[in-house]
PDB file of C-alpha atoms (C1' of nucleotides) in Angstrom:
ATOM      1  CA  MET A   1      93.180 103.106 125.060  1.00  0.00           C
ATOM      2  CA  TYR A   2      92.953 101.429 121.891  1.00  0.00           C
ATOM      3  CA  VAL A   3      91.891  97.717 122.634  1.00  0.00           C
ATOM      4  CA  GLU A   4      88.698  99.216 123.650  1.00  0.00           C
ATOM      5  CA  LYS A   5      87.623 100.743 120.654  1.00  0.00           C
ATOM      6  CA  LYS A   6      89.238  98.512 118.507  1.00  0.00           C
ATOM      7  CA  LYS A   7      85.981  97.228 117.080  1.00  0.00           C
ATOM      8  CA  HIS A   8      85.063 100.636 116.347  1.00  0.00           C
ATOM      9  CA  TYR A   9      88.448 100.929 114.196  1.00  0.00           C
ATOM     10  CA  GLU A  10      87.935  98.373 112.487  1.00  0.00           C
ATOM     11  CA  ALA A  11      84.130  99.076 110.998  1.00  0.00           C
ATOM     12  CA  ARG A  12      86.003 102.098 110.167  1.00  0.00           C
ATOM     13  CA  ALA A  13      89.225 100.466 108.388  1.00  0.00           C
ATOM     14  CA  LYS A  14      86.801  97.857 106.739  1.00  0.00           C
ATOM     15  CA  ILE A  15      84.860 100.601 104.798  1.00  0.00           C
ATOM     16  CA  LEU A  16      87.958 102.257 103.833  1.00  0.00           C
ATOM     17  CA  LYS A  17      89.758  99.037 102.737  1.00  0.00           C
ATOM     18  CA  ALA A  18      86.837  98.437 100.167  1.00  0.00           C
ATOM     19  CA  LEU A  19      86.788 101.313  98.958  1.00  0.00           C
ATOM     20  CA  ALA A  20      91.170 101.718  98.907  1.00  0.00           C
ATOM     21  CA  HIS A  21      91.006  99.668  94.643  1.00  0.00           C
ATOM     22  CA  PRO A  22      91.727 102.112  91.611  1.00  0.00           C
ATOM     23  CA  SER A  23      88.528 100.243  90.131  1.00  0.00           C
ATOM     24  CA  ARG A  24      86.566  99.965  93.252  1.00  0.00           C
ATOM     25  CA  LEU A  25      87.425 104.687  93.120  1.00  0.00           C
ATOM     26  CA  PHE A  26      86.512 104.542  89.924  1.00  0.00           C
ATOM     27  CA  ILE A  27      82.773 102.962  89.749  1.00  0.00           C
ATOM     28  CA  VAL A  28      82.164 105.379  92.850  1.00  0.00           C
ATOM     29  CA  GLU A  29      82.982 108.032  90.730  1.00  0.00           C
ATOM     30  CA  GLU A  30      80.829 106.602  88.044  1.00  0.00           C
ATOM     31  CA  LEU A  31      77.849 105.765  90.498  1.00  0.00           C
ATOM     32  CA  GLN A  32      77.992 109.589  91.367  1.00  0.00           C
ATOM     33  CA  LYS A  33      76.711 110.945  88.321  1.00  0.00           C
ATOM     34  CA  ASP A  34      73.974 107.986  87.728  1.00  0.00           C
ATOM     35  CA  GLU A  35      73.454 103.984  88.082  1.00  0.00           C
ATOM     36  CA  ARG A  36      75.537 102.017  85.883  1.00  0.00           C
ATOM     37  CA  CYS A  37      75.003  97.948  85.099  1.00  0.00           C
ATOM     38  CA  VAL A  38      78.071  95.221  85.613  1.00  0.00           C
ATOM     39  CA  CYS A  39      78.418  95.518  81.641  1.00  0.00           C
ATOM     40  CA  ASP A  40      78.893  98.995  81.547  1.00  0.00           C
ATOM     41  CA  LEU A  41      81.639  99.585  84.392  1.00  0.00           C
ATOM     42  CA  THR A  42      82.718  96.695  82.765  1.00  0.00           C
ATOM     43  CA  ASP A  43      83.170  97.578  79.721  1.00  0.00           C
ATOM     44  CA  MET A  44      84.739 100.872  80.597  1.00  0.00           C
ATOM     45  CA  ILE A  45      87.064  99.407  83.320  1.00  0.00           C
ATOM     46  CA  GLY A  46      88.452  97.086  80.805  1.00  0.00           C
ATOM     47  CA  ALA A  47      88.681  94.020  82.907  1.00  0.00           C
ATOM     48  CA  ASP A  48      86.633  90.788  82.887  1.00  0.00           C
ATOM     49  CA  MET A  49      83.135  91.065  83.695  1.00  0.00           C
ATOM     50  CA  SER A  50      83.298  88.663  86.509  1.00  0.00           C
ATOM     51  CA  THR A  51      86.189  90.605  88.210  1.00  0.00           C
ATOM     52  CA  VAL A  52      84.133  93.443  88.012  1.00  0.00           C
ATOM     53  CA  SER A  53      81.190  91.569  89.632  1.00  0.00           C
ATOM     54  CA  LYS A  54      83.625  90.596  92.450  1.00  0.00           C
ATOM     55  CA  HIS A  55      84.605  94.492  92.606  1.00  0.00           C
ATOM     56  CA  LEU A  56      81.205  95.514  93.211  1.00  0.00           C
ATOM     57  CA  ALA A  57      80.679  92.537  95.489  1.00  0.00           C
ATOM     58  CA  VAL A  58      83.529  94.259  97.931  1.00  0.00           C
ATOM     59  CA  LEU A  59      81.765  97.709  97.499  1.00  0.00           C
ATOM     60  CA  LYS A  60      78.256  96.228  98.477  1.00  0.00           C
ATOM     61  CA  GLN A  61      79.236  94.190 101.247  1.00  0.00           C
ATOM     62  CA  ALA A  62      80.567  97.260 102.477  1.00  0.00           C
ATOM     63  CA  GLY A  63      77.417  99.233 102.715  1.00  0.00           C
ATOM     64  CA  ILE A  64      78.693 101.247  99.630  1.00  0.00           C
ATOM     65  CA  VAL A  65      76.766 100.292  96.873  1.00  0.00           C
ATOM     66  CA  THR A  66      72.997  98.784  96.645  1.00  0.00           C
ATOM     67  CA  ASP A  67      72.296  96.694  93.272  1.00  0.00           C
ATOM     68  CA  ASP A  68      68.859  96.505  91.922  1.00  0.00           C
ATOM     69  CA  LYS A  69      68.133  93.750  89.420  1.00  0.00           C
ATOM     70  CA  ARG A  70      65.767  94.992  86.089  1.00  0.00           C
ATOM     71  CA  GLY A  71      65.538  92.476  83.883  1.00  0.00           C
ATOM     72  CA  ASN A  72      68.530  90.909  82.883  1.00  0.00           C
ATOM     73  CA  GLN A  73      70.722  93.287  83.915  1.00  0.00           C
ATOM     74  CA  VAL A  74      71.647  94.439  87.746  1.00  0.00           C
ATOM     75  CA  PHE A  75      72.127  98.083  88.334  1.00  0.00           C
ATOM     76  CA  TYR A  76      74.447  99.380  91.313  1.00  0.00           C
ATOM     77  CA  ARG A  77      74.157 103.177  92.331  1.00  0.00           C
ATOM     78  CA  LEU A  78      75.647 104.604  95.700  1.00  0.00           C
ATOM     79  CA  ARG A  79      74.028 103.764  98.897  1.00  0.00           C
ATOM     80  CA  VAL A  80      75.345 107.004 100.238  1.00  0.00           C
ATOM     81  CA  PRO A  81      75.773 110.333  98.543  1.00  0.00           C
ATOM     82  CA  CYS A  82      78.673 112.380 100.224  1.00  0.00           C
ATOM     83  CA  ILE A  83      81.642 110.247  99.084  1.00  0.00           C
ATOM     84  CA  LEU A  84      82.953 113.087  96.739  1.00  0.00           C
ATOM     85  CA  ASN A  85      84.045 115.422  99.908  1.00  0.00           C
ATOM     86  CA  PHE A  86      85.848 112.332 101.083  1.00  0.00           C
ATOM     87  CA  PHE A  87      88.250 113.240  98.486  1.00  0.00           C
ATOM     88  CA  GLY A  88      88.806 116.691  99.347  1.00  0.00           C
ATOM     89  CA  CYS A  89      91.150 115.439 102.392  1.00  0.00           C
ATOM     90  CA  VAL A  90      92.605 112.778  99.993  1.00  0.00           C
ATOM     91  CA  GLU A  91      93.306 114.809  97.051  1.00  0.00           C
ATOM     92  CA  SER A  92      94.721 117.604 100.291  1.00  0.00           C
ATOM     93  CA  VAL A  93      97.677 114.834 100.961  1.00  0.00           C
ATOM     94  CA  LEU A  94      98.397 114.438  97.111  1.00  0.00           C
ATOM     95  CA  GLU A  95      98.916 117.897  96.479  1.00  0.00           C
ATOM     96  CA  SER A  96     100.506 118.355  99.638  1.00  0.00           C
ATOM     97  CA  GLN A  97     102.941 115.775  98.390  1.00  0.00           C
ATOM     98  CA  VAL A  98     103.534 117.757  95.161  1.00  0.00           C
ATOM     99  CA  LYS A  99     104.131 121.150  96.774  1.00  0.00           C
ATOM    100  CA  GLU A 100     107.053 119.376  98.866  1.00  0.00           C
ATOM    101  CA  HIS A 101     108.667 117.561  95.720  1.00  0.00           C
ATOM    102  CA  ALA A 102     107.975 121.113  94.522  1.00  0.00           C
ATOM    103  CA  GLU A 103     109.982 122.778  97.710  1.00  0.00           C
ATOM    104  CA  ALA A 104     112.645 120.142  97.917  1.00  0.00           C
ATOM    105  CA  LEU A 105     113.268 121.194  93.963  1.00  0.00           C
ATOM    106  CA  ALA A 106     113.237 124.578  94.507  1.00  0.00           C
ATOM    107  CA  GLY A 107     115.689 124.257  97.847  1.00  0.00           C
ATOM    108  CA  LEU A 108     118.074 122.119  96.269  1.00  0.00           C
ATOM    109  CA  GLY A 109     118.535 124.634  93.056  1.00  0.00           C
ATOM    110  CA  LYS A 110     118.777 126.850  95.591  1.00  0.00           C
ATOM    111  CA  GLU A 111     121.742 124.586  97.757  1.00  0.00           C
ATOM    112  CA  SER A 112     123.401 123.474  94.768  1.00  0.00           C
ATOM    113  CA  PHE A 113     124.723 126.864  93.768  1.00  0.00           C
TER     114      PHE A 113
ATOM    115  CA  MET B   1      87.425 106.282  80.298  1.00  0.00           C
ATOM    116  CA  TYR B   2      88.927 104.098  82.975  1.00  0.00           C
ATOM    117  CA  VAL B   3      92.703 103.412  81.331  1.00  0.00           C
ATOM    118  CA  GLU B   4      93.109 107.783  81.382  1.00  0.00           C
ATOM    119  CA  LYS B   5      92.719 108.071  84.378  1.00  0.00           C
ATOM    120  CA  LYS B   6      94.289 104.506  86.252  1.00  0.00           C
ATOM    121  CA  LYS B   7      97.283 106.507  87.672  1.00  0.00           C
ATOM    122  CA  HIS B   8      94.632 109.098  88.941  1.00  0.00           C
ATOM    123  CA  TYR B   9      93.130 106.378  90.837  1.00  0.00           C
ATOM    124  CA  GLU B  10      96.073 104.472  91.754  1.00  0.00           C
ATOM    125  CA  ALA B  11      97.017 107.283  94.035  1.00  0.00           C
ATOM    126  CA  ARG B  12      94.651 107.661  95.569  1.00  0.00           C
ATOM    127  CA  ALA B  13      93.258 104.497  96.272  1.00  0.00           C
ATOM    128  CA  LYS B  14      96.799 103.888  98.136  1.00  0.00           C
ATOM    129  CA  ILE B  15      96.191 106.568  99.923  1.00  0.00           C
ATOM    130  CA  LEU B  16      92.818 104.949 100.849  1.00  0.00           C
ATOM    131  CA  LYS B  17      94.955 101.809 101.073  1.00  0.00           C
ATOM    132  CA  ALA B  18      97.294 103.144 103.924  1.00  0.00           C
ATOM    133  CA  LEU B  19      94.692 104.499 106.260  1.00  0.00           C
ATOM    134  CA  ALA B  20      92.351 101.078 105.602  1.00  0.00           C
ATOM    135  CA  HIS B  21      93.689  99.310 109.056  1.00  0.00           C
ATOM    136  CA  PRO B  22      92.620  99.521 112.386  1.00  0.00           C
ATOM    137  CA  SER B  23      95.674 100.479 113.673  1.00  0.00           C
ATOM    138  CA  ARG B  24      95.791 102.574 111.623  1.00  0.00           C
ATOM    139  CA  LEU B  25      93.289 104.737 112.189  1.00  0.00           C
ATOM    140  CA  PHE B  26      94.043 104.627 116.039  1.00  0.00           C
ATOM    141  CA  ILE B  27      97.357 106.309 115.024  1.00  0.00           C
ATOM    142  CA  VAL B  28      95.342 109.440 112.878  1.00  0.00           C
ATOM    143  CA  GLU B  29      93.275 109.988 115.040  1.00  0.00           C
ATOM    144  CA  GLU B  30      95.541 110.303 118.003  1.00  0.00           C
ATOM    145  CA  LEU B  31      97.862 112.249 115.941  1.00  0.00           C
ATOM    146  CA  GLN B  32      94.863 115.005 115.165  1.00  0.00           C
ATOM    147  CA  LYS B  33      95.508 115.572 118.699  1.00  0.00           C
ATOM    148  CA  ASP B  34      98.940 116.170 118.677  1.00  0.00           C
ATOM    149  CA  GLU B  35     101.913 114.475 118.049  1.00  0.00           C
ATOM    150  CA  ARG B  36     103.078 111.340 119.895  1.00  0.00           C
ATOM    151  CA  CYS B  37     105.915 108.828 119.675  1.00  0.00           C
ATOM    152  CA  VAL B  38     106.324 105.503 118.209  1.00  0.00           C
ATOM    153  CA  CYS B  39     106.014 104.320 122.365  1.00  0.00           C
ATOM    154  CA  ASP B  40     103.914 105.837 123.498  1.00  0.00           C
ATOM    155  CA  LEU B  41     101.444 104.802 119.694  1.00  0.00           C
ATOM    156  CA  THR B  42     103.093 101.228 120.602  1.00  0.00           C
ATOM    157  CA  ASP B  43     101.557 101.449 124.630  1.00  0.00           C
ATOM    158  CA  MET B  44      98.333 102.178 123.463  1.00  0.00           C
ATOM    159  CA  ILE B  45      98.156  99.533 120.798  1.00  0.00           C
ATOM    160  CA  GLY B  46      99.080  96.460 122.833  1.00  0.00           C
ATOM    161  CA  ALA B  47     101.106  95.665 119.491  1.00  0.00           C
ATOM    162  CA  ASP B  48     105.090  94.851 118.649  1.00  0.00           C
ATOM    163  CA  MET B  49     106.969  98.033 118.856  1.00  0.00           C
ATOM    164  CA  SER B  50     107.991  96.631 115.285  1.00  0.00           C
ATOM    165  CA  THR B  51     104.655  96.150 114.038  1.00  0.00           C
ATOM    166  CA  VAL B  52     103.804  99.734 115.256  1.00  0.00           C
ATOM    167  CA  SER B  53     106.693 100.741 113.253  1.00  0.00           C
ATOM    168  CA  LYS B  54     105.836  99.269 110.465  1.00  0.00           C
ATOM    169  CA  HIS B  55     101.899 100.603 110.296  1.00  0.00           C
ATOM    170  CA  LEU B  56     104.059 104.087 110.634  1.00  0.00           C
ATOM    171  CA  ALA B  57     106.408 103.797 107.462  1.00  0.00           C
ATOM    172  CA  VAL B  58     103.130 102.653 105.646  1.00  0.00           C
ATOM    173  CA  LEU B  59     101.681 105.809 107.081  1.00  0.00           C
ATOM    174  CA  LYS B  60     104.759 107.748 106.153  1.00  0.00           C
ATOM    175  CA  GLN B  61     105.217 106.094 103.026  1.00  0.00           C
ATOM    176  CA  ALA B  62     101.385 107.107 101.400  1.00  0.00           C
ATOM    177  CA  GLY B  63     102.516 110.690 102.693  1.00  0.00           C
ATOM    178  CA  ILE B  64      99.661 111.018 105.877  1.00  0.00           C
ATOM    179  CA  VAL B  65     102.716 111.049 108.153  1.00  0.00           C
ATOM    180  CA  THR B  66     105.784 113.408 108.660  1.00  0.00           C
ATOM    181  CA  ASP B  67     108.197 111.935 111.969  1.00  0.00           C
ATOM    182  CA  ASP B  68     110.567 114.298 113.393  1.00  0.00           C
ATOM    183  CA  LYS B  69     113.403 112.626 115.003  1.00  0.00           C
ATOM    184  CA  ARG B  70     114.291 113.855 118.631  1.00  0.00           C
ATOM    185  CA  GLY B  71     116.867 112.824 120.809  1.00  0.00           C
ATOM    186  CA  ASN B  72     116.371 109.387 120.947  1.00  0.00           C
ATOM    187  CA  GLN B  73     112.746 109.799 120.165  1.00  0.00           C
ATOM    188  CA  VAL B  74     110.644 110.024 116.745  1.00  0.00           C
ATOM    189  CA  PHE B  75     107.909 111.666 116.715  1.00  0.00           C
ATOM    190  CA  TYR B  76     104.491 111.744 114.368  1.00  0.00           C
ATOM    191  CA  ARG B  77     102.161 114.247 113.662  1.00  0.00           C
ATOM    192  CA  LEU B  78     100.004 114.644 110.389  1.00  0.00           C
ATOM    193  CA  ARG B  79     101.178 115.870 107.345  1.00  0.00           C
ATOM    194  CA  VAL B  80      97.490 117.066 106.328  1.00  0.00           C
ATOM    195  CA  PRO B  81      94.928 118.390 109.249  1.00  0.00           C
ATOM    196  CA  CYS B  82      91.600 117.467 107.361  1.00  0.00           C
ATOM    197  CA  ILE B  83      91.730 113.365 108.141  1.00  0.00           C
ATOM    198  CA  LEU B  84      88.605 114.360 110.225  1.00  0.00           C
ATOM    199  CA  ASN B  85      86.551 115.448 107.419  1.00  0.00           C
ATOM    200  CA  PHE B  86      87.174 112.755 105.828  1.00  0.00           C
ATOM    201  CA  PHE B  87      85.861 110.247 107.928  1.00  0.00           C
ATOM    202  CA  GLY B  88      81.866 111.870 108.175  1.00  0.00           C
ATOM    203  CA  CYS B  89      81.409 109.673 105.077  1.00  0.00           C
ATOM    204  CA  VAL B  90      82.470 106.410 107.091  1.00  0.00           C
ATOM    205  CA  GLU B  91      80.314 107.500 109.651  1.00  0.00           C
ATOM    206  CA  SER B  92      77.390 107.833 107.530  1.00  0.00           C
ATOM    207  CA  VAL B  93      78.142 104.945 105.691  1.00  0.00           C
ATOM    208  CA  LEU B  94      77.638 102.987 108.972  1.00  0.00           C
ATOM    209  CA  GLU B  95      74.466 104.646 109.978  1.00  0.00           C
ATOM    210  CA  SER B  96      73.114 103.952 106.723  1.00  0.00           C
ATOM    211  CA  GLN B  97      73.917 100.664 107.148  1.00  0.00           C
ATOM    212  CA  VAL B  98      72.545 100.505 111.048  1.00  0.00           C
ATOM    213  CA  LYS B  99      69.132 102.346 110.057  1.00  0.00           C
ATOM    214  CA  GLU B 100      68.292 100.221 106.968  1.00  0.00           C
ATOM    215  CA  HIS B 101      68.776  97.226 109.783  1.00  0.00           C
ATOM    216  CA  ALA B 102      66.615  98.994 112.061  1.00  0.00           C
ATOM    217  CA  GLU B 103      63.633  99.393 109.149  1.00  0.00           C
ATOM    218  CA  ALA B 104      64.429  95.545 108.199  1.00  0.00           C
ATOM    219  CA  LEU B 105      63.697  94.528 112.070  1.00  0.00           C
ATOM    220  CA  ALA B 106      60.753  97.471 111.935  1.00  0.00           C
ATOM    221  CA  GLY B 107      59.655  95.694 108.803  1.00  0.00           C
ATOM    222  CA  LEU B 108      60.115  91.956 109.380  1.00  0.00           C
ATOM    223  CA  GLY B 109      57.555  92.782 112.930  1.00  0.00           C
ATOM    224  CA  LYS B 110      55.009  94.771 110.533  1.00  0.00           C
ATOM    225  CA  GLU B 111      54.579  91.337 107.998  1.00  0.00           C
ATOM    226  CA  SER B 112      55.359  88.713 110.250  1.00  0.00           C
ATOM    227  CA  PHE B 113      52.257  88.866 112.399  1.00  0.00           C
TER     228      PHE B 113
ATOM    229  C1'  DT C   1     134.023 103.381 125.660  1.00  0.00           C
ATOM    230  C1'  DA C   2     130.055 100.228 127.566  1.00  0.00           C
ATOM    231  C1'  DA C   3     125.534 100.001 127.888  1.00  0.00           C
ATOM    232  C1'  DG C   4     120.852 100.933 128.088  1.00  0.00           C
ATOM    233  C1'  DT C   5     116.923 102.920 125.351  1.00  0.00           C
ATOM    234  C1'  DA C   6     114.156 103.737 121.256  1.00  0.00           C
ATOM    235  C1'  DC C   7     113.326 102.621 116.335  1.00  0.00           C
ATOM    236  C1'  DA C   8     113.948 100.155 112.245  1.00  0.00           C
ATOM    237  C1'  DT C   9     115.133  96.467 109.888  1.00  0.00           C
ATOM    238  C1'  DG C  10     114.946  91.968 108.008  1.00  0.00           C
ATOM    239  C1'  DG C  11     113.547  87.788 107.895  1.00  0.00           C
ATOM    240  C1'  DC C  12     109.796  84.304 108.356  1.00  0.00           C
ATOM    241  C1'  DT C  13     104.496  82.289 108.107  1.00  0.00           C
ATOM    242  C1'  DA C  14      99.594  82.761 108.054  1.00  0.00           C
ATOM    243  C1'  DT C  15      96.309  84.574 105.577  1.00  0.00           C
ATOM    244  C1'  DA C  16      94.332  87.617 102.157  1.00  0.00           C
ATOM    245  C1'  DT C  17      93.416  89.935  97.787  1.00  0.00           C
ATOM    246  C1'  DG C  18      92.981  90.558  92.290  1.00  0.00           C
ATOM    247  C1'  DG C  19      92.851  88.819  88.534  1.00  0.00           C
ATOM    248  C1'  DC C  20      91.518  85.143  84.471  1.00  0.00           C
ATOM    249  C1'  DC C  21      88.756  80.697  83.329  1.00  0.00           C
ATOM    250  C1'  DA C  22      84.987  77.963  83.508  1.00  0.00           C
ATOM    251  C1'  DT C  23      80.883  76.964  85.215  1.00  0.00           C
ATOM    252  C1'  DA C  24      76.651  77.801  87.695  1.00  0.00           C
ATOM    253  C1'  DT C  25      72.191  80.709  87.940  1.00  0.00           C
ATOM    254  C1'  DA C  26      68.261  83.997  86.285  1.00  0.00           C
ATOM    255  C1'  DG C  27      65.497  86.867  83.316  1.00  0.00           C
ATOM    256  C1'  DG C  28      64.338  87.147  77.827  1.00  0.00           C
ATOM    257  C1'  DC C  29      63.090  85.846  73.297  1.00  0.00           C
ATOM    258  C1'  DA C  30      61.865  82.759  70.315  1.00  0.00           C
TER     259       DA C  30
ATOM    260  C1'  DT D   1      61.931  74.000  75.780  1.00  0.00           C
ATOM    261  C1'  DG D   2      65.957  75.889  74.260  1.00  0.00           C
ATOM    262  C1'  DC D   3      69.050  79.325  73.134  1.00  0.00           C
ATOM    263  C1'  DC D   4      71.101  83.658  74.395  1.00  0.00           C
ATOM    264  C1'  DT D   5      72.447  87.838  77.545  1.00  0.00           C
ATOM    265  C1'  DA D   6      74.078  89.079  81.871  1.00  0.00           C
ATOM    266  C1'  DT D   7      75.700  88.343  85.910  1.00  0.00           C
ATOM    267  C1'  DA D   8      77.821  85.769  89.743  1.00  0.00           C
ATOM    268  C1'  DT D   9      80.513  82.625  91.841  1.00  0.00           C
ATOM    269  C1'  DG D  10      84.404  78.665  92.582  1.00  0.00           C
ATOM    270  C1'  DG D  11      88.681  77.341  91.570  1.00  0.00           C
ATOM    271  C1'  DC D  12      93.040  78.332  91.025  1.00  0.00           C
ATOM    272  C1'  DC D  13      97.657  81.425  91.317  1.00  0.00           C
ATOM    273  C1'  DA D  14     100.711  85.036  92.201  1.00  0.00           C
ATOM    274  C1'  DT D  15     101.295  88.485  95.302  1.00  0.00           C
ATOM    275  C1'  DA D  16     100.712  91.485  99.146  1.00  0.00           C
ATOM    276  C1'  DT D  17      99.855  92.227 104.017  1.00  0.00           C
ATOM    277  C1'  DA D  18     100.287  91.431 109.218  1.00  0.00           C
ATOM    278  C1'  DG D  19     101.825  90.174 112.808  1.00  0.00           C
ATOM    279  C1'  DC D  20     106.131  88.482 115.548  1.00  0.00           C
ATOM    280  C1'  DC D  21     110.695  87.802 116.841  1.00  0.00           C
ATOM    281  C1'  DA D  22     115.875  88.308 116.104  1.00  0.00           C
ATOM    282  C1'  DT D  23     118.708  91.857 114.718  1.00  0.00           C
ATOM    283  C1'  DG D  24     121.036  96.421 113.537  1.00  0.00           C
ATOM    284  C1'  DT D  25     121.260 101.248 114.273  1.00  0.00           C
ATOM    285  C1'  DA D  26     121.517 106.176 116.809  1.00  0.00           C
ATOM    286  C1'  DC D  27     121.577 108.444 120.431  1.00  0.00           C
ATOM    287  C1'  DT D  28     122.240 108.593 125.444  1.00  0.00           C
ATOM    288  C1'  DT D  29     124.192 108.416 129.793  1.00  0.00           C
ATOM    289  C1'  DA D  30     127.430 107.024 132.843  1.00  0.00           C
TER     290       DA D  30
END
DNA sequence: TAAGTACATGGCTATATGGCCATATAGGCA
DNA sequence: TGCCTATATGGCCATATAGCCATGTACTTA
C-alpha cells in the first residue's frame, strides 16, 4: 500500500522536484561537462545572480551537487555522475509525443479525404 | 547558451515536474505492473478521488500515461516503458546521501577522541 | 427513464515557488 | 584598514500547486 512507502516516494519526489526547472536542468547539463562557478552559470543563464544562487541551493540541498569554495568563487559540481542516463527516458517521453502527433496528422490526412 | 535551448529545457522540466510528486511516483510504479483504473489507485493512495484524478490528468498531459475508457471505468497505463531505469539515478542520489552521512558519522567518531 | 457508479471539473484555501531588489558576508588586494 | 568582487540571504509579490468538497458528465442497470 501507499501509506507504508510514502516516505520512500517523498524522498524520490524531492529529488525530481529539484531537477524540475529549466534553469536547473541547464545547470546539471553544464556541470556534466565540468565544474562551474556561480558567475559563469549566471552569465550563461542570464538571470539575477541571486536567482541562480537559489537554484544551486535547491540542487545542493537535494544532494545533486556539491560546492567547493576556492578563493572568491564557489565552484559547483555534480555529486552523482549518472544524471545523463537519467534523461534517456525523458527524451523518450518527448519522442513518443512527437511520434503520436505525427501519427495523428497522418491519420487526419487519411481520413479527411 | 541557455536562451537558445530554453524551450528544450522547459519541455524536459515539464516532464520531471509531472513526476515530482509522491502520489504520482506511486502511480507510475503501479502502472509499471499493469494498467489500473482510477478507483484502484484511489483506494491504494487513500486520497479523494478528485485528487487522484487530477494527478492522473497531470501525468497524462505530460505524456507519461494514456487512458482508456472501458464501460464505466477509465484505465490508465504508461505510455513509455522506461520509467523504471529512470529511477536508477534517483536511487543513486539517495544512496550517496546515505553514504556521505555514514562517512560523516565515522569521521565524527574518529575525530572526537 | 430513473438511479447508481466511476470519473472529471470548478471553486476555494493554504502553501510553495520563482523572480527581482536590497542587503549581508567573505575573500582578495591596495 | 578599506574597497572591490563573488556569493548568499531576506523581503516581497505574482503565480502555481495540492487538497478537499460540491457538482457535472457518462455509462450501466433496473
